[in-house]
Amino acid sequence: MSKQKAPRRVADNEALAVGTTIRGSAQKLNLVAELIRGKKAEEALNILAFSKKAMAKDATKVLASAIANAENNHNLDVDALVVAEASVGKSITMKRFHTRGRGKSTRILKPFSRLRIVVREQEEA
């Protein structure tokens, strides 16, 4: 007997990719995600390629992964893909300490974020 297949988390005409540990705050990553929400996939890749934000490089990797998933795993047309969803959330936080004067120390928080991108195949109108 084979193991039961898990149900899809997205519709049949959608593909999903998640970046779980992207170094940087969720607030900064959300600024980059706003640039690509609702755009065509090819246009979104161009926007991220020419963005000055450092988080755009990580967002590009996740978007490229979502496009590859759509093409290879779900047989969707790459030219008709649209970024349906780009949601950002908090992930882990590394805690570090910085030594200060008079024997004291300060806590340093190094946040990580997660990015979930869903691309949808849209019929040309």
Coordinates of N, CA and C in Angstrom, one line a residue:
M1 N 0.8 -1.2 0.0 CA 0.0 0.0 0.0 C 0.9 1.2 0.0
S2 N 0.5 2.2 -0.8 CA 1.3 3.4 -0.9 C 0.7 4.4 0.1
K3 N 1.5 5.4 0.4 CA 1.1 6.5 1.3 C 0.1 7.4 0.6
Q4 N -0.9 7.8 1.4 CA -1.9 8.7 0.8 C -1.3 10.1 0.4
K5 N -1.7 10.6 -0.7 CA -1.2 11.9 -1.2 C -1.9 13.0 -0.4
A6 N -1.1 14.0 0.0 CA -1.6 15.1 0.7 C -2.5 16.0 -0.3
P7 N -3.6 16.6 0.2 CA -4.4 17.4 -0.7 C -3.6 18.7 -1.0
R8 N -3.9 19.2 -2.2 CA -3.2 20.5 -2.6 C -3.7 21.6 -1.8
R9 N -2.8 22.5 -1.5 CA -3.2 23.7 -0.6 C -3.7 24.9 -1.5
V10 N -3.5 24.8 -2.8 CA -3.9 25.8 -3.7 C -4.7 25.2 -4.8
A11 N -5.4 26.0 -5.6 CA -6.3 25.5 -6.7 C -5.5 24.8 -7.8
D12 N -6.2 24.2 -8.7 CA -5.6 23.4 -9.8 C -4.8 24.3 -10.8
N13 N -5.2 25.6 -10.9 CA -4.5 26.5 -11.8 C -3.5 27.4 -11.1
E14 N -3.1 26.9 -9.9 CA -2.1 27.7 -9.1 C -0.9 26.9 -8.8
A15 N 0.2 27.6 -8.5 CA 1.4 26.9 -8.0 C 2.0 27.8 -6.8
L16 N 2.7 27.1 -5.9 CA 3.1 27.7 -4.7 C 4.6 27.6 -4.5
A17 N 5.2 28.6 -3.9 CA 6.6 28.4 -3.4 C 6.7 29.2 -2.1
V18 N 7.5 28.7 -1.2 CA 7.7 29.4 0.1 C 9.2 29.5 0.5
G19 N 9.6 30.7 0.8 CA 10.9 30.9 1.4 C 10.8 31.0 2.9
T20 N 11.3 30.1 3.6 CA 11.1 30.0 5.1 C 12.0 30.9 5.9
T21 N 13.3 30.9 5.6 CA 14.2 31.7 6.4 C 15.0 32.7 5.5
I22 N 14.3 33.8 5.3 CA 14.9 34.9 4.5 C 15.5 35.9 5.5
R23 N 16.7 36.2 5.5 CA 17.4 37.0 6.5 C 17.0 38.5 6.3
G24 N 16.3 39.0 7.3 CA 15.8 40.4 7.3 C 14.5 40.5 7.9
S25 N 14.0 41.7 8.2 CA 12.7 41.9 8.9 C 11.6 41.7 7.9
A26 N 10.4 41.3 8.4 CA 9.2 41.1 7.6 C 8.8 42.4 7.1
Q27 N 9.0 43.5 7.8 CA 8.5 44.8 7.3 C 9.3 45.2 6.0
K28 N 10.6 44.9 6.0 CA 11.4 45.3 4.8 C 11.0 44.4 3.6
L29 N 10.8 43.1 3.9 CA 10.4 42.1 2.9 C 9.0 42.5 2.3
N30 N 8.1 43.0 3.1 CA 6.8 43.3 2.7 C 6.8 44.5 1.7
L31 N 7.8 45.4 1.8 CA 7.9 46.5 0.9 C 8.3 46.0 -0.5
V32 N 9.1 44.9 -0.6 CA 9.4 44.3 -1.9 C 8.2 43.5 -2.4
A33 N 7.5 42.8 -1.5 CA 6.4 42.0 -1.9 C 5.3 42.8 -2.5
E34 N 5.1 44.1 -2.0 CA 4.1 45.0 -2.6 C 4.4 45.3 -4.0
L35 N 5.6 45.3 -4.4 CA 6.0 45.7 -5.8 C 5.5 44.7 -6.8
I36 N 5.3 43.4 -6.4 CA 5.0 42.4 -7.4 C 3.6 41.8 -7.3
R37 N 2.8 42.2 -6.2 CA 1.5 41.7 -6.1 C 0.6 42.1 -7.3
G38 N -0.1 41.0 -7.9 CA -1.0 41.3 -9.0 C -0.4 41.5 -10.3
K39 N 1.0 41.5 -10.4 CA 1.7 41.7 -11.7 C 1.8 40.4 -12.4
K40 N 2.1 40.4 -13.7 CA 2.4 39.2 -14.5 C 3.8 38.7 -14.0
A41 N 4.0 37.4 -14.1 CA 5.2 36.8 -13.5 C 6.4 37.4 -14.2
E42 N 6.4 37.5 -15.5 CA 7.6 38.0 -16.2 C 7.9 39.4 -15.8
E43 N 6.8 40.3 -15.7 CA 7.0 41.7 -15.3 C 7.5 41.8 -13.9
A44 N 7.0 40.9 -13.0 CA 7.5 40.9 -11.6 C 9.0 40.5 -11.5
L45 N 9.4 39.6 -12.3 CA 10.9 39.2 -12.3 C 11.7 40.4 -12.7
N46 N 11.2 41.2 -13.7 CA 12.0 42.4 -14.2 C 12.0 43.5 -13.1
I47 N 10.9 43.7 -12.4 CA 10.8 44.7 -11.4 C 11.8 44.3 -10.3
L48 N 11.8 43.0 -9.9 CA 12.8 42.6 -8.8 C 14.2 42.7 -9.2
A49 N 14.5 42.4 -10.5 CA 15.8 42.4 -11.0 C 16.4 43.9 -10.9
F50 N 15.6 44.9 -11.1 CA 16.1 46.2 -11.2 C 15.8 47.0 -9.9
S51 N 15.3 46.3 -8.9 CA 15.0 47.0 -7.6 C 16.3 47.2 -6.8
K52 N 16.4 48.3 -6.1 CA 17.6 48.6 -5.3 C 17.5 47.9 -3.9
K53 N 16.4 47.4 -3.5 CA 16.2 46.8 -2.2 C 17.0 45.4 -2.2
A54 N 17.7 45.2 -1.1 CA 18.5 44.0 -0.9 C 17.6 42.7 -0.8
M55 N 16.4 42.9 -0.3 CA 15.5 41.7 -0.1 C 15.0 41.3 -1.5
A56 N 15.1 42.1 -2.5 CA 14.6 41.7 -3.8 C 15.3 40.5 -4.4
K57 N 16.6 40.3 -4.0 CA 17.3 39.1 -4.5 C 16.7 37.8 -4.0
D58 N 16.3 37.8 -2.7 CA 15.7 36.6 -2.1 C 14.3 36.4 -2.7
A59 N 13.5 37.5 -2.9 CA 12.2 37.4 -3.4 C 12.2 36.9 -4.8
T60 N 13.3 37.2 -5.6 CA 13.4 36.7 -7.0 C 13.6 35.2 -7.0
K61 N 14.4 34.7 -6.0 CA 14.6 33.2 -5.9 C 13.2 32.5 -5.7
V62 N 12.4 33.1 -4.7 CA 11.2 32.4 -4.4 C 10.2 32.5 -5.6
L63 N 10.2 33.6 -6.2 CA 9.3 33.8 -7.4 C 9.7 32.9 -8.5
A64 N 11.0 32.7 -8.8 CA 11.5 31.8 -9.8 C 11.1 30.4 -9.5
S65 N 11.2 30.0 -8.2 CA 10.8 28.7 -7.8 C 9.3 28.4 -8.0
A66 N 8.5 29.4 -7.7 CA 7.0 29.3 -7.9 C 6.7 29.1 -9.4
I67 N 7.4 29.8 -10.3 CA 7.3 29.7 -11.7 C 7.7 28.3 -12.2
A68 N 8.8 27.8 -11.7 CA 9.3 26.5 -12.0 C 8.4 25.4 -11.6
N69 N 7.8 25.6 -10.4 CA 6.8 24.6 -9.9 C 5.6 24.6 -10.8
A70 N 5.2 25.7 -11.2 CA 4.0 25.8 -12.1 C 4.3 25.1 -13.4
E71 N 5.5 25.3 -14.0 CA 5.8 24.7 -15.3 C 6.0 23.2 -15.2
N72 N 6.9 22.8 -14.2 CA 7.3 21.4 -14.1 C 6.4 20.5 -13.4
N73 N 5.8 20.9 -12.3 CA 4.9 20.1 -11.5 C 3.4 20.1 -11.8
H74 N 3.0 21.3 -12.4 CA 1.5 21.4 -12.6 C 1.2 21.7 -14.0
N75 N 2.2 21.7 -14.9 CA 1.9 21.9 -16.4 C 1.1 23.1 -16.7
L76 N 1.5 24.2 -16.1 CA 0.8 25.5 -16.4 C 1.6 26.3 -17.4
D77 N 0.9 27.2 -18.1 CA 1.6 28.0 -19.1 C 2.3 29.1 -18.5
V78 N 3.6 29.2 -18.7 CA 4.4 30.2 -18.0 C 4.1 31.6 -18.4
D79 N 3.7 31.8 -19.7 CA 3.4 33.1 -20.2 C 2.1 33.7 -19.6
A80 N 1.2 32.9 -19.1 CA 0.0 33.3 -18.6 C -0.1 33.4 -17.1
L81 N 1.1 33.3 -16.4 CA 1.1 33.3 -15.0 C 1.1 34.8 -14.4
V82 N 0.3 34.9 -13.3 CA 0.2 36.2 -12.6 C 0.5 35.9 -11.1
V83 N 1.1 36.8 -10.4 CA 1.4 36.7 -9.0 C 0.1 37.0 -8.3
A84 N -0.6 35.9 -7.9 CA -1.9 36.0 -7.2 C -1.7 36.4 -5.7
E85 N -0.7 36.0 -5.1 CA -0.5 36.2 -3.7 C 1.0 36.3 -3.3
A86 N 1.3 37.3 -2.5 CA 2.7 37.4 -2.0 C 2.6 37.8 -0.6
S87 N 2.6 36.9 0.3 CA 2.3 37.2 1.7 C 3.6 37.0 2.5
V88 N 3.8 37.8 3.5 CA 5.0 37.9 4.3 C 4.7 37.6 5.8
G89 N 5.6 36.9 6.5 CA 5.4 36.7 7.9 C 6.7 36.6 8.6
K90 N 6.6 36.5 9.9 CA 7.8 36.4 10.7 C 8.3 34.9 10.8
S91 N 9.6 34.7 10.8 CA 10.1 33.4 11.0 C 10.9 33.4 12.4
I92 N 12.0 32.7 12.4 CA 12.8 32.7 13.7 C 13.5 34.0 13.9
T93 N 14.0 34.2 15.1 CA 14.8 35.3 15.5 C 16.0 34.8 16.2
M94 N 17.2 35.2 15.6 CA 18.5 34.8 16.3 C 18.7 35.8 17.4
K95 N 19.1 35.4 18.6 CA 19.4 36.3 19.7 C 20.9 36.3 19.9
R96 N 21.5 37.5 19.9 CA 22.9 37.6 20.1 C 23.2 38.7 21.2
F97 N 24.4 38.7 21.8 CA 24.7 39.7 22.8 C 25.9 40.5 22.4
H98 N 25.9 41.8 22.7 CA 27.0 42.7 22.3 C 27.5 43.2 23.7
T99 N 28.8 43.1 23.9 CA 29.3 43.6 25.2 C 29.4 45.1 25.1
R100 N 29.1 45.7 26.3 CA 29.1 47.2 26.4 C 30.0 47.6 27.5
G101 N 30.1 48.9 27.8 CA 31.0 49.3 28.8 C 30.5 49.0 30.2
R102 N 31.4 49.0 31.2 CA 31.2 48.7 32.6 C 30.6 47.3 32.9
G103 N 31.0 46.4 32.1 CA 30.6 45.0 32.3 C 29.2 44.7 31.9
K104 N 28.6 45.5 31.2 CA 27.2 45.3 30.8 C 27.1 44.7 29.4
S105 N 25.9 44.3 29.0 CA 25.7 43.8 27.6 C 24.4 44.2 27.1
T106 N 24.2 44.1 25.8 CA 23.0 44.5 25.1 C 22.5 43.3 24.2
R107 N 21.2 43.1 24.2 CA 20.7 42.1 23.3 C 20.6 42.6 21.9
I108 N 21.0 41.7 20.9 CA 20.8 42.0 19.5 C 19.9 41.0 18.9
L109 N 18.8 41.4 18.3 CA 17.9 40.5 17.6 C 18.1 40.5 16.1
K110 N 18.3 39.3 15.6 CA 18.5 39.2 14.1 C 17.3 38.5 13.5
P111 N 16.3 39.2 13.0 CA 15.1 38.5 12.5 C 15.2 37.9 11.2
F112 N 14.4 36.8 11.0 CA 14.2 36.1 9.7 C 12.8 36.3 9.3
S113 N 12.5 36.2 8.0 CA 11.1 36.3 7.5 C 10.8 35.1 6.6
R114 N 9.5 34.9 6.4 CA 9.1 33.9 5.4 C 8.2 34.6 4.3
L115 N 8.4 34.1 3.1 CA 7.7 34.7 2.0 C 7.0 33.6 1.2
R116 N 5.7 33.7 1.0 CA 4.8 32.7 0.4 C 4.3 33.4 -0.9
I117 N 4.7 32.8 -2.1 CA 4.2 33.3 -3.3 C 3.4 32.3 -4.1
V118 N 2.2 32.7 -4.5 CA 1.3 31.9 -5.3 C 1.1 32.5 -6.6
V119 N 1.4 31.7 -7.7 CA 1.2 32.2 -9.0 C 0.0 31.5 -9.6
R120 N -0.8 32.2 -10.4 CA -2.0 31.6 -11.0 C -2.0 31.8 -12.5
E121 N -2.5 30.7 -13.1 CA -2.6 30.8 -14.6 C -3.9 31.5 -14.9
Q122 N -3.7 32.6 -15.7 CA -4.9 33.4 -16.1 C -5.1 33.4 -17.6
E123 N -6.4 33.2 -18.0 CA -6.7 33.1 -19.4 C -6.6 34.5 -20.0
E124 N -6.0 34.6 -21.2 CA -5.9 35.9 -21.8 C -7.2 36.4 -22.2
A125 N -7.5 37.7 -21.9 CA -8.8 38.2 -22.2 C -8.8 39.0 -23.5

